N, CA, C and O of each residue as an XYZ file, in Angstrom:
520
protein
N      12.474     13.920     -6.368
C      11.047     13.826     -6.521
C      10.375     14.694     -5.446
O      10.692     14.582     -4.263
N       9.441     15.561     -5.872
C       9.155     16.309     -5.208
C       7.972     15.457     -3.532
O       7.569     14.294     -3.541
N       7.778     16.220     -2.658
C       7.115     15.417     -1.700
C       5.793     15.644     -1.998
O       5.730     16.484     -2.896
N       4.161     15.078     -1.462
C       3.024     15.749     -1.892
C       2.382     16.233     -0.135
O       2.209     15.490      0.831
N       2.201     17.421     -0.228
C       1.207     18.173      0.764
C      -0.375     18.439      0.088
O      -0.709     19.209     -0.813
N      -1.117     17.567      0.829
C      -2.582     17.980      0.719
C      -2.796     19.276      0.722
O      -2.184     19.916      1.577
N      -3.705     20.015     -0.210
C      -4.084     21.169     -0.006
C      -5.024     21.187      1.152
O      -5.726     20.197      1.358
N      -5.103     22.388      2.033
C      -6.308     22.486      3.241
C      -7.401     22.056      3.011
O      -8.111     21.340      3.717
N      -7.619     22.568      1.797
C      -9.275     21.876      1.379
C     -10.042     20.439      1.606
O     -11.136     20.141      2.085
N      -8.794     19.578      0.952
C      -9.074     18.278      0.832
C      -8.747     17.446      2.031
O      -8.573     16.231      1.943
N      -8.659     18.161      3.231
C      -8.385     17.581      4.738
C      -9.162     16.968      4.917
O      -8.973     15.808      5.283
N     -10.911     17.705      4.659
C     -12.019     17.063      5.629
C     -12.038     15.449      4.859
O     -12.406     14.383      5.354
N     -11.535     15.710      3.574
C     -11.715     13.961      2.639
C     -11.075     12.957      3.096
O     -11.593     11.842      3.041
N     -10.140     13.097      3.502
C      -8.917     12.031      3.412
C      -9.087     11.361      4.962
O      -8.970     12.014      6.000
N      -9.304     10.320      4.907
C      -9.754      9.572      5.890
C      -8.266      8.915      6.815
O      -7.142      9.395      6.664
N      -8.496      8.069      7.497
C      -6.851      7.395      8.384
C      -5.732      6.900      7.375
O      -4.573      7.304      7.280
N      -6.327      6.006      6.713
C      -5.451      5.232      5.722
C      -4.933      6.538      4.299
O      -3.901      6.568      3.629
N      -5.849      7.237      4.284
C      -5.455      8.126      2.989
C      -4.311      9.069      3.753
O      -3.563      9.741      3.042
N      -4.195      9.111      5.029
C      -3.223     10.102      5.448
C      -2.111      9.129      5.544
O      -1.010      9.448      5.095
N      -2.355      7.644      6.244
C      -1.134      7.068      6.095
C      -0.290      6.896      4.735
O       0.929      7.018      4.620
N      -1.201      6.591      3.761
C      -0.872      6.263      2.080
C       0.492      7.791      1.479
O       1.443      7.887      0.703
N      -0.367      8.800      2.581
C       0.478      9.617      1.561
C       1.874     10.065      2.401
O       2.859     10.529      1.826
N       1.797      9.862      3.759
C       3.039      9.825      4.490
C       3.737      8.446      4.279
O       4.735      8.320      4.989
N       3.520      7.630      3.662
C       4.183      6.270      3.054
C       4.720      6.879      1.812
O       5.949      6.928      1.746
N       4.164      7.265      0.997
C       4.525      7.863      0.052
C       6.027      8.921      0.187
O       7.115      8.675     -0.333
N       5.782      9.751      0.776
C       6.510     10.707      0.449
C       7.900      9.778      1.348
O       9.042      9.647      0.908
N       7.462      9.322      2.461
C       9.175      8.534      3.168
C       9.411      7.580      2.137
O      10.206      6.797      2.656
N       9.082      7.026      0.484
C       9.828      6.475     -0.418
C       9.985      7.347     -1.232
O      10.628      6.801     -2.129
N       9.798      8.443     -1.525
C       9.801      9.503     -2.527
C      10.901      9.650     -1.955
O      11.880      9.177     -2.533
N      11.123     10.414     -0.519
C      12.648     10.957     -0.056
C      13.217     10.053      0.183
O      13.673     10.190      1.318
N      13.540      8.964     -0.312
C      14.756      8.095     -0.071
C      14.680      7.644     -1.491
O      15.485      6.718     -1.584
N      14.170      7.825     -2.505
C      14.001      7.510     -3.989
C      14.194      6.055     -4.147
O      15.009      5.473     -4.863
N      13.077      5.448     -3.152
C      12.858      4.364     -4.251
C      11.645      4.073     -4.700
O      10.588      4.610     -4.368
N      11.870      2.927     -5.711
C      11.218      2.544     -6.581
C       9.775      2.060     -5.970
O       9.737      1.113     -5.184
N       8.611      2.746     -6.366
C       6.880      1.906     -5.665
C       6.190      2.351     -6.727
O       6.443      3.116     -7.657
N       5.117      1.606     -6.338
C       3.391      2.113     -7.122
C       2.584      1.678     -6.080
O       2.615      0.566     -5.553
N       1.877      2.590     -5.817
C       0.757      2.583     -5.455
C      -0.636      1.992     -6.107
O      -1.221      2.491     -7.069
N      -0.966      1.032     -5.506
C      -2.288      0.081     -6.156
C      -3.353      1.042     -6.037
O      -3.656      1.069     -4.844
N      -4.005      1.773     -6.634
C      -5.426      1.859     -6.315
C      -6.738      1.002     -6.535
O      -7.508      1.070     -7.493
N      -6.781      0.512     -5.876
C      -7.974     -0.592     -5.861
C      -8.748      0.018     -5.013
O      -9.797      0.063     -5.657
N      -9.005      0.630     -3.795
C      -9.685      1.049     -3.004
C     -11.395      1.791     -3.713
O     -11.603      2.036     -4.901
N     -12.234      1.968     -2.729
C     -13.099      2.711     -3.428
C     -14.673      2.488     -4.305
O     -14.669      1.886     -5.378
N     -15.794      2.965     -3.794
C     -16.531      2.624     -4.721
C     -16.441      2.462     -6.309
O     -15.710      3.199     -6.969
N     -17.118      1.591     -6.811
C     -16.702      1.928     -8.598
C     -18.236      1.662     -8.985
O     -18.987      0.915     -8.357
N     -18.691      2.664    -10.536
C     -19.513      1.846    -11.031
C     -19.706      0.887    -11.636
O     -18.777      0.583    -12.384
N     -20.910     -0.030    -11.643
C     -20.865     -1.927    -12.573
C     -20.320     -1.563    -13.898
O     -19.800     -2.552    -14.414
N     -20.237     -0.345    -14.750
C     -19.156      0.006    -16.341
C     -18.095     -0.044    -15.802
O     -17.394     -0.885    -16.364
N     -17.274      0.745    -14.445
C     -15.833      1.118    -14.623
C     -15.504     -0.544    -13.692
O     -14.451     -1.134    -13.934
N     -16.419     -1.082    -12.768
C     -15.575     -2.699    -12.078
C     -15.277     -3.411    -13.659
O     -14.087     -3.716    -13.751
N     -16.102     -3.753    -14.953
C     -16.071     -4.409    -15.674
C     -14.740     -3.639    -16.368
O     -13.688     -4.253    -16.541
N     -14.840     -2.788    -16.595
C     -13.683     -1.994    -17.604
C     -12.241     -2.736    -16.325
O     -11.563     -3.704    -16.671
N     -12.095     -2.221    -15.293
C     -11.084     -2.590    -14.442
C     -10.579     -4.277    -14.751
O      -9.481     -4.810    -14.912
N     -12.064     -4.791    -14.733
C     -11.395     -6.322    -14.384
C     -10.691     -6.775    -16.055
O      -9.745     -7.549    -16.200
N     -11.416     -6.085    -17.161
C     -10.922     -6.375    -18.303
C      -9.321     -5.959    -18.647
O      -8.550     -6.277    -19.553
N      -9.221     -5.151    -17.548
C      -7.696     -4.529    -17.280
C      -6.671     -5.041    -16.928
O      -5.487     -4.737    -17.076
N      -7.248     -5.949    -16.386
C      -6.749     -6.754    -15.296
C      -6.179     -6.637    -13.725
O      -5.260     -7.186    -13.118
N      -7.053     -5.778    -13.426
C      -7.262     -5.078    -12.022
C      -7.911     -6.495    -11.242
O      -8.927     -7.142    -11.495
N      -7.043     -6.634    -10.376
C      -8.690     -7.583     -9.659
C      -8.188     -7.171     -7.607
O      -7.046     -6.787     -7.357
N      -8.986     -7.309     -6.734
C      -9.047     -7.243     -5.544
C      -8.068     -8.075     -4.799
O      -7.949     -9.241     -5.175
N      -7.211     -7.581     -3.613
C      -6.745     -7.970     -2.857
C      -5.389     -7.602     -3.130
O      -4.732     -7.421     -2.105
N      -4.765     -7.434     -4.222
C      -3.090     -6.705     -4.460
C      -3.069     -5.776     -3.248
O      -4.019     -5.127     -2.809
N      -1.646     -5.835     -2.719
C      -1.567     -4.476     -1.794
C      -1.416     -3.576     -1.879
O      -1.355     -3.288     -3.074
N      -1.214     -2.290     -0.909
C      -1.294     -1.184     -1.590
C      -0.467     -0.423     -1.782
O      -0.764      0.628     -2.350
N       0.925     -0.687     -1.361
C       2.046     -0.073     -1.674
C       2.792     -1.508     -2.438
O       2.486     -2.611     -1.987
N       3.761     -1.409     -3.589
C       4.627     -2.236     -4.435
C       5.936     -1.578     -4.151
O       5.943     -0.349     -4.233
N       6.868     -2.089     -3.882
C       8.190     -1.764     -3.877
C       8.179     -2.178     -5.161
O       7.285     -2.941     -5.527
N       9.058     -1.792     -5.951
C       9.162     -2.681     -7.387
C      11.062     -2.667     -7.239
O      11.674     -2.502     -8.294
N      11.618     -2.786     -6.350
C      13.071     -3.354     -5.916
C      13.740     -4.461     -5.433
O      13.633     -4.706     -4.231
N      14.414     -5.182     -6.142
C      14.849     -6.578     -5.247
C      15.615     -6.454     -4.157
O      16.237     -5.427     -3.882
N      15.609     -7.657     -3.374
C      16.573     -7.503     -2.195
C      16.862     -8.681     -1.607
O      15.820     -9.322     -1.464
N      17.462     -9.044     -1.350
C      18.254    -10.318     -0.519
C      17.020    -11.729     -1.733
O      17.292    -11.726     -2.933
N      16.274    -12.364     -1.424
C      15.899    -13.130     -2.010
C      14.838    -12.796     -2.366
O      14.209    -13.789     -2.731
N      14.073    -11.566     -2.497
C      12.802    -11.249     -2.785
C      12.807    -10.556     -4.035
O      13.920    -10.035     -4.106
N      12.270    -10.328     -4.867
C      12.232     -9.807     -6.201
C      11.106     -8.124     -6.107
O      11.058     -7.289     -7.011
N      10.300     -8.042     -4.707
C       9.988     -7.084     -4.395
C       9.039     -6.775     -2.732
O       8.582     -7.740     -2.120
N       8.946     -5.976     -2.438
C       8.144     -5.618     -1.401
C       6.577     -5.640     -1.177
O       6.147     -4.496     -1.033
N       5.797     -6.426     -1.120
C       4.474     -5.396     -0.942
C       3.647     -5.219      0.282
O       3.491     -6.195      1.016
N       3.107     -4.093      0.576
C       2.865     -3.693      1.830
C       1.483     -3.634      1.708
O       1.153     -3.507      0.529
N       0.386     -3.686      2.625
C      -0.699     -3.962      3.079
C      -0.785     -2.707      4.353
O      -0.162     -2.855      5.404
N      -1.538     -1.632      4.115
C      -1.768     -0.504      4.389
C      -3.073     -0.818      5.465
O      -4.133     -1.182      4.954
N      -2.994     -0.685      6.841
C      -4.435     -0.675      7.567
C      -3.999     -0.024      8.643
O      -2.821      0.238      8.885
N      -5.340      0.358      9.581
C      -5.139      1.083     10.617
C      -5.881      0.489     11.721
O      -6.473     -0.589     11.772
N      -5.672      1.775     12.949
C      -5.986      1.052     13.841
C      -7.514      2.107     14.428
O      -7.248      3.260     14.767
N      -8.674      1.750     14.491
C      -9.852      2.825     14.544
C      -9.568      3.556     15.847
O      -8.688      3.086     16.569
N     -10.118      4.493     16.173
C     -10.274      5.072     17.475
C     -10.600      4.031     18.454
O      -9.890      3.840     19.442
N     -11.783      3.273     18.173
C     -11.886      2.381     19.068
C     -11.034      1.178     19.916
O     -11.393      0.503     20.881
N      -9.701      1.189     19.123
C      -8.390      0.638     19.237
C      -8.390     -0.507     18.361
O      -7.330     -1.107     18.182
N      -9.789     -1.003     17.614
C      -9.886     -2.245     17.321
C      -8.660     -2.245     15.700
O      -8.615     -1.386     14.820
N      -7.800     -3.568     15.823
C      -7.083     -3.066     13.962
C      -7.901     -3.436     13.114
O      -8.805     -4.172     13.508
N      -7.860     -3.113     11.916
C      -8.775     -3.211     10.509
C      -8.223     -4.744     10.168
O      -6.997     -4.768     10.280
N      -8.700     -5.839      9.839
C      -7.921     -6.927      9.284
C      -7.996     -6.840      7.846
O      -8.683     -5.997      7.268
N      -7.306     -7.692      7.280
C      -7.052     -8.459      5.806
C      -8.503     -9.210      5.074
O      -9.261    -10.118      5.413
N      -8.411     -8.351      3.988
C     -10.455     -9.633      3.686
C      -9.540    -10.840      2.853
O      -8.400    -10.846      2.388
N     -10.622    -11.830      2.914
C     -10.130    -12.962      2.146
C      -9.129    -12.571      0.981
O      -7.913    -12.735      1.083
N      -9.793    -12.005     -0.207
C      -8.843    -11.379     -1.444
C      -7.293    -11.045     -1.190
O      -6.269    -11.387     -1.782
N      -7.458    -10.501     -0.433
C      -6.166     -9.563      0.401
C      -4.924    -10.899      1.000
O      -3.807    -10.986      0.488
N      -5.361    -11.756      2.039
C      -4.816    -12.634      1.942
C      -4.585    -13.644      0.964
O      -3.532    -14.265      1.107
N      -5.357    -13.977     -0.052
C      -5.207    -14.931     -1.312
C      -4.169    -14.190     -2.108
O      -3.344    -14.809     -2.781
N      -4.194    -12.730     -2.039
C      -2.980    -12.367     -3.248
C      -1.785    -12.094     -2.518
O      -0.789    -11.900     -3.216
N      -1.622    -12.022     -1.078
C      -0.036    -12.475     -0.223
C       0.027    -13.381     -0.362
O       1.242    -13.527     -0.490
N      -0.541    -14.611     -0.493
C      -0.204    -16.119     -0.602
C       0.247    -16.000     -1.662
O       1.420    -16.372     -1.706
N      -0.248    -15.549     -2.812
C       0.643    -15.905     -4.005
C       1.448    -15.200     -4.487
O       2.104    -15.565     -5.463
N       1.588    -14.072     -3.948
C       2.754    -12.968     -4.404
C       3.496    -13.513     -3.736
O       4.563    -13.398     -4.338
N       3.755    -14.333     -2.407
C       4.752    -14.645     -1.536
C       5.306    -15.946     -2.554
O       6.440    -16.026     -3.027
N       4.505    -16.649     -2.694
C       5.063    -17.880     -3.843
C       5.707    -17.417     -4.991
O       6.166    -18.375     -5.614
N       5.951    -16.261     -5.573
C       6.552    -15.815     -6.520
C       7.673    -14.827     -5.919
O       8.214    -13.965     -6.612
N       7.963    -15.040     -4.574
C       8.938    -14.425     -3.663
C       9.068    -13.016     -3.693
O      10.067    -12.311     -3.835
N       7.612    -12.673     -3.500
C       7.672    -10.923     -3.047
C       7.563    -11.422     -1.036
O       7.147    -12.361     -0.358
N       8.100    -10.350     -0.873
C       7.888    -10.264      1.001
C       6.797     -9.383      1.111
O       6.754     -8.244      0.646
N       5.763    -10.064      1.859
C       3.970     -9.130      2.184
C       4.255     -8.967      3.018
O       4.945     -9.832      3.557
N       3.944     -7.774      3.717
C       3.740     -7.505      5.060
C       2.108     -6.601      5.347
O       1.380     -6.318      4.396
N       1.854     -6.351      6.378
C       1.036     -5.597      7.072
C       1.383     -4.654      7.782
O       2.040     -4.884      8.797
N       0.904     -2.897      7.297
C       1.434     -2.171      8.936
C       0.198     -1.129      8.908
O      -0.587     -0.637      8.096
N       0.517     -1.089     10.354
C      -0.701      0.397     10.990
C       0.041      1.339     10.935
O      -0.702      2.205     10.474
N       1.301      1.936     11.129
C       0.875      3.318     10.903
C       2.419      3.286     10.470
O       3.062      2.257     10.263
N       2.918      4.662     10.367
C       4.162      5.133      9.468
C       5.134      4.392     10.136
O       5.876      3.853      9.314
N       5.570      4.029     11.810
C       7.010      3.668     12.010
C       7.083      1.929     12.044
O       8.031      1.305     12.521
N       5.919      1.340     11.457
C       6.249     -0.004     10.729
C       6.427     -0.363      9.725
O       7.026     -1.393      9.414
N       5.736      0.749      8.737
C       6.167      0.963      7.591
C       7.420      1.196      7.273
O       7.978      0.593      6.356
N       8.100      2.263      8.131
C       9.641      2.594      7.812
C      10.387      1.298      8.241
O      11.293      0.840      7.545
N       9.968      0.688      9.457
C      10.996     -0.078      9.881
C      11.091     -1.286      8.764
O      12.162     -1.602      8.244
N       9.972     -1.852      8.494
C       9.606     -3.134      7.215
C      10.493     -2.451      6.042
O      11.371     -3.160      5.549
N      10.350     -1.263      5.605
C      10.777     -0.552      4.238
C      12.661     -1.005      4.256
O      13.304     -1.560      3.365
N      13.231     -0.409      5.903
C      14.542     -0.155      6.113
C      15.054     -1.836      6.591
O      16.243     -2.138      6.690
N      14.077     -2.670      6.814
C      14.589     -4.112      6.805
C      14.812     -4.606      5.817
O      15.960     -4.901      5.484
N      13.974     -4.781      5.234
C      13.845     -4.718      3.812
C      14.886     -5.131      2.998
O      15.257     -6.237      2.605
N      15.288     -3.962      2.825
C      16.602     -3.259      2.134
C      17.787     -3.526      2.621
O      18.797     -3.383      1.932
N      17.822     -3.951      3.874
C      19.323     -4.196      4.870
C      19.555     -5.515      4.902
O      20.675     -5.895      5.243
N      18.348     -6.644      4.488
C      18.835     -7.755      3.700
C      18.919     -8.063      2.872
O      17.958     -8.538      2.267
N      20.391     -7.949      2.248
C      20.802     -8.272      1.113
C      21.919     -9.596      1.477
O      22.520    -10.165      0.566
């Protein structure tokens, strides 16, 4: 699977988390496993929230899915945040925690990470309990 490099252009767009999302990305691309990426993020208009929720999109899923089992978990999901310049971390909104509570009851493992080498380390734990 090929890796993805932002074109120069689209630098000034991509904010902390959009740079982490896609260096998350590509360290499961090169080790080929199995994810989806949630997009939930993002303004929407009151047509496309209604079209979404009829979708069955709703707020708080995380934003990376392993879709791989492992030791007793049926999958991974990761919760993508950062940490601002100001040092302060971004927390979890209510939604966000209500759908780890219940993805965890259906035995996915949630986690939380700030930046790429908790991600790898959670990704490579992960996987090493079997």
């Amino acid at each position: 699977m090929k890796l993805y490099k932002a074109p120069k252009w689209l630098s000034k767009y991509l904010g902390k988390e959009d740079r982490l999302t896609i260096q998350c990305a590509n360290f499961l691309k090169a080790n080929k496993i199995l994810f989806h990426h949630t997009f939930n993020e993002g303004k929407r208009t009151r047509t496309m929230q209604e079209k979404l929720k009829g979708f069955g999109v709703f707020t708080g899923i995380p934003d990376i899915l392993i879709l791989q089992p492992s030791g007793l978990y049926v999958g991974l999901a990761i919760e993508l945040k950062v940490v601002y310049d100001s040092g302060q971390k971004n927390s979890l909104s209510p939604s966000q925690k209500e759908a780890q509570k219940i993805m965890s009851h259906h035995k996915w493992k949630c986690v939380t990470v700030y930046n790429i080498d908790e991600f790898m380390n959670e990704v490579k734990n992960y996987f090493q309990k079997k």
